[in-house]
GROMACS .gro file of C-alpha atoms in nm:
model
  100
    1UNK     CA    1   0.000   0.000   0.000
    2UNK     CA    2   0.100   0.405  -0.050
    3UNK     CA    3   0.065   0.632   0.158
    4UNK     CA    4  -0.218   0.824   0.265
    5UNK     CA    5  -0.361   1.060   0.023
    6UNK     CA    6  -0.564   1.308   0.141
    7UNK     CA    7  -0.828   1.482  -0.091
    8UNK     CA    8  -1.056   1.825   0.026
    9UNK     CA    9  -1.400   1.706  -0.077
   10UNK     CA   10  -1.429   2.140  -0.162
   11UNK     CA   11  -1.145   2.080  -0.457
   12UNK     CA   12  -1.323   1.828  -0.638
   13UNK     CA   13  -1.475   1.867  -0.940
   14UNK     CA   14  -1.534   1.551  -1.059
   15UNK     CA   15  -1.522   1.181  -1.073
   16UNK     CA   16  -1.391   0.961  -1.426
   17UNK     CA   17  -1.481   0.582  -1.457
   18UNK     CA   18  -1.182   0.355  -1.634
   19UNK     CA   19  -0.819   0.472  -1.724
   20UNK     CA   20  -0.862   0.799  -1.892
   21UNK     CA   21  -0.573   0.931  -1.690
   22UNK     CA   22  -0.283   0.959  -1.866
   23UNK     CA   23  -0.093   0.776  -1.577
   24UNK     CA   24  -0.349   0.471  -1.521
   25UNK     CA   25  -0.343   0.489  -1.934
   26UNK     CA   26   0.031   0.373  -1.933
   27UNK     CA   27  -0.030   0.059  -1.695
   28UNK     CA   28  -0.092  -0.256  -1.843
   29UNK     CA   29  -0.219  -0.449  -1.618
   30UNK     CA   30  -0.504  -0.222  -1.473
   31UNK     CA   31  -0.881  -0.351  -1.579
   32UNK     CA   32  -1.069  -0.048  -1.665
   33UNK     CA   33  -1.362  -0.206  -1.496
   34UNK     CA   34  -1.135  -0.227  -1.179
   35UNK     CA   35  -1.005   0.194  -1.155
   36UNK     CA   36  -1.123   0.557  -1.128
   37UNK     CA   37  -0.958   0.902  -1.077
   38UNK     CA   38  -1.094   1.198  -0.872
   39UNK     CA   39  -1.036   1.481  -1.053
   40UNK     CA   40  -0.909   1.785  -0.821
   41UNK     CA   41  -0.844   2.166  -0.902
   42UNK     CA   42  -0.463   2.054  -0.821
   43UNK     CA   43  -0.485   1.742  -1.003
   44UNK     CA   44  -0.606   1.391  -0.984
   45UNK     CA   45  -0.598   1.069  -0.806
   46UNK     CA   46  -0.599   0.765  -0.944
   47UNK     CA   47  -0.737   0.475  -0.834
   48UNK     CA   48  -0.750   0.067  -0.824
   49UNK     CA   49  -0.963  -0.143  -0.645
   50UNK     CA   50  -0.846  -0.502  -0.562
   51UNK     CA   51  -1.060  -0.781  -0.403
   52UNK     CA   52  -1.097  -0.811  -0.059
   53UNK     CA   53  -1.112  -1.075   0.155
   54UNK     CA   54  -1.214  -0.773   0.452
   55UNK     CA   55  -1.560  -0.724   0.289
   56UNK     CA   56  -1.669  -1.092   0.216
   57UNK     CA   57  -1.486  -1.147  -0.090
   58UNK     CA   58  -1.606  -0.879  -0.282
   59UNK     CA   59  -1.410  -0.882  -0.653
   60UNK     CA   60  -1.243  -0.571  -0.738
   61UNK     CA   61  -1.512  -0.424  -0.932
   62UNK     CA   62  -1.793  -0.460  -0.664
   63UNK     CA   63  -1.464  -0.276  -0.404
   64UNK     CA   64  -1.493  -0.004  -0.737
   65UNK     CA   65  -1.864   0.000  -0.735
   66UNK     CA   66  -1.901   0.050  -0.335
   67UNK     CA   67  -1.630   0.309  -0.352
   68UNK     CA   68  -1.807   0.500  -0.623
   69UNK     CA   69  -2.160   0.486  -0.464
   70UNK     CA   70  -1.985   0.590  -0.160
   71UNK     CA   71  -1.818   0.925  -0.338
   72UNK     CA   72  -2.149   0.974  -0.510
   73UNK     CA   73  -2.376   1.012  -0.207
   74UNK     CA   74  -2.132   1.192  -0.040
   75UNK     CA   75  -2.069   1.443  -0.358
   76UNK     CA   76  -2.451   1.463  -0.507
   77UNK     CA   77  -2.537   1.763  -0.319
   78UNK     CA   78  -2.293   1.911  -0.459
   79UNK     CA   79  -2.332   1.862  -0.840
   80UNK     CA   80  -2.051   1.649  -0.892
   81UNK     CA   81  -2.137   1.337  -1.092
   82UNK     CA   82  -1.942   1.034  -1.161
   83UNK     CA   83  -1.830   1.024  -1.509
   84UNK     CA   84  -1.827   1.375  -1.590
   85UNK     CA   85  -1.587   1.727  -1.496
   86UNK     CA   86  -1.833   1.973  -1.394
   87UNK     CA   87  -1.727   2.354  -1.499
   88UNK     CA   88  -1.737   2.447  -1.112
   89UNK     CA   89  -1.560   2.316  -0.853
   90UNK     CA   90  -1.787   2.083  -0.565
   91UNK     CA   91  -1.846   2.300  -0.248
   92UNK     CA   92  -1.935   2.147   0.117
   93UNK     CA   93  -1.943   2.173   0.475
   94UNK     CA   94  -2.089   1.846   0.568
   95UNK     CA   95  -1.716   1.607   0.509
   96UNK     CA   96  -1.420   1.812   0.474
   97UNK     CA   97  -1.174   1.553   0.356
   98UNK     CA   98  -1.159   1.178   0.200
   99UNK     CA   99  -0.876   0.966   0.301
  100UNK     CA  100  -0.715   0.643   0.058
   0.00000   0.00000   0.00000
């Protein structure tokens, strides 16, 4: 494992499905059905899910899927949408930060 990243839910702006990063673009062996980047006004991070034994053997794409609906509740009031860069930046008060 990395380190911990820490991400202000207030610089997000929005959430893309598969390797459409240029960095998650250059690895090989990364399923698109298996990674996601949150796109920040500093930048992104990107993201693979693995299975895990730790939530009943769920395969790496439910891990991406629970992650995702996760990020989505948390983000909807917000207008940032999974899949898409919104033109303004997410703004909250409820979470301040997400840590991976």
């Amino acid at each position: 494992l990395g380190s911990i990243r820490k991400v202000s839910l207030t610089d997000i702006v929005g959430i893309e499905l598969g390797q459409k990063t240029v960095a998650l673009k250059r690895l090989q062996s990364v399923r698109e059905s298996e990674c996601f980047s949150i796109l920040t006004t500093t930048g992104t991070l990107d993201l693979q899910c693995v299975s895990s034994s730790d939530v009943g053997g769920a395969s790496a794409e439910d891990v991406r899927k629970a992650c995702l609906d996760y990020l989505t509740s948390v983000l909807s009031s917000n207008n940032v949408e999974v899949g898409t860069m919104p033109s303004s930046p997410a703004r909250t008060n409820a979470v301040s930060t997400i840590s991976f």
